[in-house]
Coordinates of C-alpha atoms in Angstrom, one line a residue:
X277 CA -56.8 -18.6 -23.3
X278 CA -53.7 -19.1 -21.6
X279 CA -51.2 -22.1 -22.5
X280 CA -51.8 -23.8 -18.9
X281 CA -55.8 -24.0 -20.4
X282 CA -54.9 -25.5 -23.8
X283 CA -54.7 -29.3 -24.2
X284 CA -52.0 -29.2 -27.2
X285 CA -50.0 -27.0 -25.0
X286 CA -50.5 -29.2 -22.1
X287 CA -49.8 -32.2 -23.6
X288 CA -46.4 -30.8 -25.6
X289 CA -45.0 -29.8 -22.2
X290 CA -45.8 -33.1 -20.3
X291 CA -43.8 -34.7 -23.6
X292 CA -41.1 -32.4 -23.4
X293 CA -40.5 -32.9 -19.5
X294 CA -40.9 -36.4 -19.9
X295 CA -38.0 -36.2 -22.7
X296 CA -36.0 -34.4 -20.2
X297 CA -36.3 -36.5 -17.6
X298 CA -35.3 -39.4 -19.6
X299 CA -31.7 -38.3 -20.1
X300 CA -29.8 -40.4 -18.4
X301 CA -26.2 -42.3 -18.3
X302 CA -27.6 -44.7 -21.0
X303 CA -28.4 -41.8 -23.2
X304 CA -25.1 -40.4 -23.1
X305 CA -23.9 -44.0 -23.4
X306 CA -26.3 -44.2 -26.5
X307 CA -24.9 -41.2 -27.9
X308 CA -21.1 -42.6 -27.8
X309 CA -22.2 -46.0 -29.2
X310 CA -24.1 -44.1 -32.6
X311 CA -21.4 -41.9 -33.2
X312 CA -18.6 -44.3 -32.5
X313 CA -16.9 -43.5 -35.8
X314 CA -16.4 -40.1 -34.6
X315 CA -15.4 -41.2 -31.2
X316 CA -13.0 -44.0 -32.0
X317 CA -11.9 -43.6 -35.6
X318 CA -10.6 -40.1 -35.5
X319 CA -8.9 -40.1 -32.3
X320 CA -7.2 -43.4 -33.2
X321 CA -6.2 -42.0 -37.2
X322 CA -4.6 -38.7 -35.2
X323 CA -3.0 -40.7 -33.0
X324 CA -1.5 -42.8 -35.5
X325 CA -0.1 -39.8 -37.7
X326 CA 1.4 -38.4 -34.5
X327 CA 3.2 -41.7 -33.9
X328 CA 4.4 -42.3 -37.3
X329 CA 5.6 -38.3 -37.5
X330 CA 7.4 -39.3 -34.3
X331 CA 9.0 -42.2 -35.5
X332 CA 9.8 -40.7 -38.7
X333 CA 11.6 -37.4 -37.2
X334 CA 14.8 -37.0 -37.2
X335 CA 16.6 -38.4 -34.2
X336 CA 18.0 -35.8 -31.3
X337 CA 21.5 -36.4 -29.9
X338 CA 22.2 -34.6 -26.1
X339 CA 25.6 -33.5 -25.5
X340 CA 26.3 -32.7 -21.7
X341 CA 28.8 -31.0 -19.7
X342 CA 29.2 -29.8 -16.1
X343 CA 31.5 -27.7 -14.4
X344 CA 32.4 -25.6 -10.9
X345 CA 33.9 -22.4 -10.8
X346 CA 37.4 -21.8 -8.6
X347 CA 37.1 -19.2 -6.0
X348 CA 39.4 -16.1 -6.5
X349 CA 42.9 -16.8 -5.1
X350 CA 43.3 -15.9 -1.1
X351 CA 45.9 -13.8 -2.2
X352 CA 43.9 -11.2 -4.2
X353 CA 41.4 -10.9 -1.3
X354 CA 44.2 -10.0 1.3
X355 CA 45.2 -7.2 -1.5
X356 CA 41.6 -6.0 -1.8
X357 CA 41.4 -5.6 1.7
X358 CA 44.8 -3.4 1.3
X359 CA 43.1 -1.5 -1.4
X360 CA 40.1 -0.5 1.5
X361 CA 42.4 0.1 4.3
X362 CA 44.0 3.2 1.7
X363 CA 40.3 4.1 1.1
X364 CA 40.4 2.9 -2.9
X365 CA 38.0 -0.1 -4.1
X366 CA 40.0 -2.3 -6.0
X367 CA 38.2 -3.7 -8.9
X368 CA 37.4 -7.5 -7.7
X369 CA 35.3 -10.5 -9.2
X370 CA 32.2 -10.8 -7.1
X371 CA 30.3 -12.4 -10.0
X372 CA 31.2 -16.6 -9.1
X373 CA 27.7 -18.0 -8.4
X374 CA 26.4 -21.0 -10.2
X375 CA 23.6 -18.4 -11.4
X376 CA 26.1 -16.1 -12.7
X377 CA 27.4 -18.8 -15.3
X378 CA 24.0 -20.0 -15.9
X379 CA 23.3 -16.7 -17.2
X380 CA 26.9 -16.1 -19.1
X381 CA 26.2 -19.4 -21.0
X382 CA 23.0 -17.8 -22.4
X383 CA 24.1 -14.5 -23.1
X384 CA 23.8 -12.8 -26.4
X385 CA 27.8 -12.1 -26.9
X386 CA 28.7 -15.9 -25.9
X387 CA 25.8 -17.7 -27.9
X388 CA 27.2 -15.2 -31.2
X389 CA 30.2 -16.5 -30.5
X390 CA 29.0 -20.1 -30.9
X391 CA 27.2 -19.4 -33.6
X392 CA 29.6 -17.9 -35.8
X393 CA 32.0 -20.4 -34.9
X394 CA 32.6 -23.3 -37.8
X395 CA 32.3 -26.8 -36.3
X396 CA 34.0 -29.8 -38.0
X397 CA 31.1 -32.9 -38.3
X398 CA 32.7 -34.8 -40.6
X399 CA 36.1 -36.0 -42.5
X400 CA 35.4 -34.2 -46.0
X401 CA 37.2 -30.9 -46.7
X402 CA 33.4 -29.2 -46.8
X403 CA 32.2 -30.7 -43.8
X404 CA 32.8 -27.7 -41.5
X405 CA 29.4 -25.6 -40.9
X406 CA 28.2 -23.2 -38.6
X407 CA 25.0 -22.8 -36.6
X408 CA 23.8 -20.0 -39.4
X409 CA 23.9 -23.3 -41.9
X410 CA 22.7 -26.5 -39.7
X411 CA 19.4 -24.0 -38.8
X412 CA 19.1 -23.3 -42.3
X413 CA 19.0 -19.6 -42.0
X414 CA 19.0 -17.7 -45.2
X415 CA 18.4 -14.1 -44.2
X416 CA 20.4 -11.1 -46.5
X417 CA 20.9 -9.4 -42.9
X418 CA 23.4 -10.9 -41.0
X419 CA 22.7 -9.4 -38.0
X420 CA 19.1 -10.6 -38.3
X421 CA 20.0 -14.0 -39.1
X422 CA 22.3 -14.1 -36.1
X423 CA 19.3 -13.2 -33.7
X424 CA 17.2 -15.8 -35.3
X425 CA 19.9 -18.2 -34.9
X426 CA 20.1 -17.2 -30.8
X427 CA 16.6 -17.7 -30.4
X428 CA 16.9 -21.2 -32.1
X429 CA 20.0 -22.4 -30.5
X430 CA 18.4 -21.0 -26.8
X431 CA 15.4 -23.6 -27.5
X432 CA 18.1 -26.7 -27.8
X433 CA 20.2 -25.3 -25.2
X434 CA 19.2 -26.2 -21.3
X435 CA 21.3 -25.1 -18.1
X436 CA 20.9 -26.3 -14.8
X437 CA 22.4 -24.9 -11.5
X438 CA 22.7 -26.2 -8.3
X439 CA 23.3 -23.8 -5.3
X440 CA 24.4 -26.4 -2.7
X441 CA 27.5 -28.1 -4.6
X442 CA 27.8 -25.2 -7.1
X443 CA 27.9 -27.5 -10.1
X444 CA 26.7 -25.6 -13.3
X445 CA 25.3 -28.1 -15.9
X446 CA 24.1 -28.0 -19.2
X447 CA 23.4 -29.7 -22.5
X448 CA 22.9 -29.1 -26.1
X449 CA 20.4 -31.3 -28.8
X450 CA 21.0 -31.3 -32.4
X451 CA 20.7 -34.1 -34.9
X452 CA 24.2 -34.5 -35.5
X453 CA 26.2 -36.0 -32.1
X454 CA 29.5 -34.5 -33.3
X455 CA 27.7 -31.2 -33.5
X456 CA 26.4 -31.2 -30.0
X457 CA 29.9 -32.3 -28.9
X458 CA 31.3 -29.2 -30.5
X459 CA 29.4 -27.1 -29.7
X460 CA 29.1 -27.8 -25.8
X461 CA 33.0 -28.1 -26.0
X462 CA 32.7 -24.5 -27.5
X463 CA 30.8 -23.3 -24.4
X464 CA 33.0 -24.5 -22.3
X465 CA 36.1 -22.7 -23.9
X466 CA 34.0 -19.5 -24.1
X467 CA 32.9 -19.7 -20.4
X468 CA 36.8 -20.0 -19.7
X469 CA 38.2 -17.7 -21.3
X470 CA 35.8 -14.7 -20.3
X471 CA 36.2 -15.9 -16.8
X472 CA 40.2 -15.9 -17.5
X473 CA 39.9 -12.6 -19.2
X474 CA 38.0 -11.5 -16.3
X475 CA 40.7 -12.1 -13.7
X476 CA 43.3 -11.4 -15.6
X477 CA 41.7 -7.8 -16.1
X478 CA 41.6 -8.0 -12.1
X479 CA 45.1 -8.6 -12.1
X480 CA 46.0 -6.2 -14.1
X481 CA 44.1 -3.5 -12.2
X482 CA 45.2 -4.8 -8.9
X483 CA 49.1 -4.5 -10.1
X484 CA 48.9 -0.9 -11.6
X485 CA 47.0 -0.1 -7.8
X486 CA 49.7 -1.7 -6.0
X487 CA 52.5 -0.2 -8.2
X488 CA 51.3 3.2 -7.6
X489 CA 50.9 2.8 -3.9
X490 CA 54.7 1.0 -4.0
X491 CA 56.1 4.0 -5.4
X492 CA 54.5 6.5 -2.8
X493 CA 55.4 3.7 0.0
X494 CA 58.7 3.8 -1.4
X495 CA 59.0 7.8 -1.1
X496 CA 57.9 7.4 2.2
X497 CA 60.1 4.9 3.5
X498 CA 63.3 6.9 2.2
X499 CA 62.0 9.9 3.9
X500 CA 61.9 8.1 7.0
X501 CA 65.0 6.7 6.8
X502 CA 66.5 9.8 6.0
X503 CA 65.2 11.4 9.3
X504 CA 66.5 8.4 11.0
X505 CA 69.9 9.0 9.5
X506 CA 69.8 13.1 10.1
X507 CA 68.8 12.0 13.7
X508 CA 72.3 10.1 14.1
X509 CA 74.4 12.7 12.7
X510 CA 73.2 15.3 14.9
X511 CA 73.0 13.3 18.3
X512 CA 76.7 11.1 18.1
X513 CA 75.8 10.4 22.2
X514 CA 72.4 10.6 23.7
X515 CA 71.4 7.4 25.5
X516 CA 72.0 9.6 29.0
X517 CA 68.9 11.9 27.4
X518 CA 65.6 10.5 27.8
X519 CA 63.8 13.0 25.4
X520 CA 66.5 12.2 22.5
X521 CA 65.7 8.0 23.3
X522 CA 62.0 8.5 22.7
X523 CA 62.7 10.3 19.8
X524 CA 64.9 7.7 18.2
X525 CA 62.2 5.2 19.5
X526 CA 59.8 7.1 17.4
X527 CA 61.2 7.2 14.3
X528 CA 62.8 3.7 14.3
X529 CA 59.1 2.9 14.4
X530 CA 58.2 4.8 11.5
X531 CA 60.7 3.4 9.5
X532 CA 59.8 0.1 10.4
X533 CA 56.1 0.3 9.3
X534 CA 56.8 2.2 6.5
X535 CA 59.3 -0.8 5.4
X536 CA 56.5 -3.5 6.6
X537 CA 54.3 -2.2 4.1
X538 CA 56.8 -1.3 1.3
X539 CA 57.2 -5.5 1.7
X540 CA 53.7 -6.2 1.8
X541 CA 53.0 -3.6 -1.4
X542 CA 56.0 -5.4 -2.8
X543 CA 54.9 -9.2 -2.3
X544 CA 51.1 -8.4 -3.7
X545 CA 52.8 -6.6 -6.7
X546 CA 54.7 -10.1 -7.5
X547 CA 51.3 -11.9 -6.8
X548 CA 49.2 -9.8 -9.6
X549 CA 51.8 -9.9 -12.2
X550 CA 51.7 -13.7 -11.7
X551 CA 48.1 -14.0 -11.5
X552 CA 48.0 -11.8 -14.8
X553 CA 49.9 -13.8 -16.5
X554 CA 48.2 -16.9 -15.5
X555 CA 46.8 -19.0 -18.4
X556 CA 45.7 -22.2 -17.0
X557 CA 41.9 -22.8 -16.6
X558 CA 39.8 -21.5 -14.0
X559 CA 36.7 -23.8 -14.0
X560 CA 36.7 -27.5 -12.8
X561 CA 35.3 -29.5 -15.4
X562 CA 33.4 -32.3 -14.0
X563 CA 31.9 -34.0 -16.8
X564 CA 33.1 -33.5 -20.7
X565 CA 30.4 -33.7 -23.8
X566 CA 32.5 -36.6 -25.4
X567 CA 31.4 -38.8 -22.6
X568 CA 28.1 -38.0 -22.3
X569 CA 26.5 -38.2 -25.6
X570 CA 23.2 -40.0 -26.1
X571 CA 20.4 -40.3 -28.2
X572 CA 17.4 -38.1 -27.0
X573 CA 14.3 -40.2 -26.5
X574 CA 11.3 -39.3 -29.0
X575 CA 8.6 -39.9 -26.4
X576 CA 6.5 -41.4 -29.0
X577 CA 4.4 -43.6 -26.5
X578 CA 3.6 -40.3 -24.6
X579 CA 2.9 -38.3 -27.5
X580 CA 0.8 -40.9 -28.8
X581 CA -1.0 -41.6 -25.7
X582 CA -1.5 -37.7 -25.4
X583 CA -2.7 -36.8 -29.1
X584 CA -5.4 -40.1 -28.4
X585 CA -7.0 -38.8 -25.1
X586 CA -7.1 -34.7 -26.3
X587 CA -8.6 -35.7 -29.8
X588 CA -11.1 -38.2 -28.0
X589 CA -12.1 -35.7 -25.7
X590 CA -12.4 -33.5 -28.6
X591 CA -14.3 -36.1 -30.3
X592 CA -17.1 -36.7 -27.6
X593 CA -17.7 -33.4 -27.5
X594 CA -18.6 -32.9 -31.2
X595 CA -20.9 -36.0 -31.3
X596 CA -23.0 -35.0 -28.5
X597 CA -22.9 -31.2 -30.0
X598 CA -23.9 -32.9 -33.2
X599 CA -26.9 -34.9 -31.2
X600 CA -27.9 -31.8 -29.5
X601 CA -28.3 -30.1 -32.8
X602 CA -30.2 -33.1 -34.3
X603 CA -32.7 -33.0 -31.0
X604 CA -33.3 -29.6 -31.4
X605 CA -34.1 -29.5 -34.8
X606 CA -36.3 -32.2 -34.2
X607 CA -38.0 -30.8 -31.1
X608 CA -38.5 -27.3 -33.1
X609 CA -40.3 -28.8 -36.1
X610 CA -43.7 -27.8 -34.9
X611 CA -42.4 -24.5 -33.7
X612 CA -40.7 -23.6 -37.0
X613 CA -43.8 -24.5 -38.8
X614 CA -46.2 -22.2 -37.0
X615 CA -43.4 -19.7 -37.5
X616 CA -44.0 -19.9 -40.7
X617 CA -47.4 -19.9 -40.9
X618 CA -47.9 -16.7 -38.9
X619 CA -45.0 -15.0 -40.8
X620 CA -47.1 -15.8 -44.1
X621 CA -50.3 -14.5 -42.5
X622 CA -48.9 -11.2 -41.2
X623 CA -47.4 -11.1 -45.0
X624 CA -50.7 -11.6 -46.3
X625 CA -52.5 -9.2 -44.2
X626 CA -50.1 -6.5 -45.0
X627 CA -50.1 -7.1 -48.4
X628 CA -54.4 -6.8 -48.3
X629 CA -54.5 -4.0 -46.4
X630 CA -52.0 -2.0 -49.2
X631 CA -54.6 -3.4 -51.9
X632 CA -57.4 -1.8 -50.0
X633 CA -56.0 1.0 -49.8
X634 CA -54.9 1.9 -52.8
X635 CA -58.4 0.8 -54.6
X636 CA -60.2 2.9 -52.0
X637 CA -58.0 6.2 -52.7
X638 CA -59.4 7.2 -56.2
X639 CA -63.0 6.7 -55.3
X640 CA -62.5 9.0 -52.0
X641 CA -61.1 12.0 -54.1
X642 CA -64.1 11.9 -56.5
X643 CA -66.0 12.0 -53.4
X644 CA -64.4 15.3 -52.1

C-alpha cells in the first residue's frame, strides 16, 4: 500500500506541513526569548572582556613628521645637458618623487639602521635602548633578530604621500613618548643623510667628468691659439688678401668657441666642487616630531560595539542551531523507533535462518 493510502502517514504528513507553515516571525522571536542567555549574556560578556582588555592595554603614543624634498640645483641640470652634448650620460638624481622617499623610509637598509641605533628614553645611565630590546626579541642569531624587528617596526610605522604638494609625512607608534620622538627623528636624519650622500656622490662624478673634459678643452684651446699665432707670424700684412682675411676669421672663431667652452667647463667644475662639499640639509622639514606627540586613541567604544554585535550574530546563529537540532530530535523520534525495530527484526531473521541451516545440515548429510 502506498504512503498516500495509509491513514497514519497522511496524518503525519499533514501535521508536518502544518508545523512548517507555522514557522513565522513569532517563532524566531520565541527562539530568541527561549535562548536569551546565549543571545544576550554571551555577547555582553565578550564585549566587557574586550573593553577591559582595551582599557588595561598600554597607551600608545604617536610621533609624526613631514618634509618636502628639494629639487636638484639648476646648475647641475645645465651640466647634465652639457654632458649629453658630448655624448656622455652624466649621473643625475631622478629619484626625487614623494613615492621614492616613502619607499626609502620603509626600506630594509634604513630600518636596520633605525633598529640598531640606541635611543635615550630616560635620565638614567641604563635608559638607552635599541629597538631589539624594546620589541623583546631574544634570538641568538642577530641577523634573524633584526629581520623580526624590521617586521614589527613596519607595523608601527605608517607613511603617506601627497602627489599634488610633494609632502611626505610619516608617524611612529610606541608606548614610550620619548622613544616615538627619537625614532621619528632618526628616520629624518637617515633620509637627509641618504639624500645628501647621493647628491655629493653625483657632484663628485660630475666634477670628475668635467675635469676630464676641461683638460681636453684646455689642450684644444692651446692648439687653436697656437694656430692663430702661427698665422700671424707667417702673414705680417694680409689685409689686402681676401683669402688670408677669411682664414684669420676662421681661426679667431675657432679660438673663441674653444675659449667659451673652456670657461663654461671651468665654471661647472667649481659648481660641482661646491656641491660635493655641501653639507646643508637637502630636505625641508615641515613638521618636526617634538611638536607632534600625542596619545593614540584606544578605540575602546568602537571595539566594544564591534565585539558585541559580532558575537551577538554568532550567538543568535547558535541559538537557532540548537533549536533546530532539538526539533529534529523530536520530529525524528518515531522514525528512529521504526528504524530500531526494523533493524532488530532484520537481525533476528538473519540469526533464525543461520540456526535453521545449521540444524538441517547433519540430517541432510545422513540421507545422502
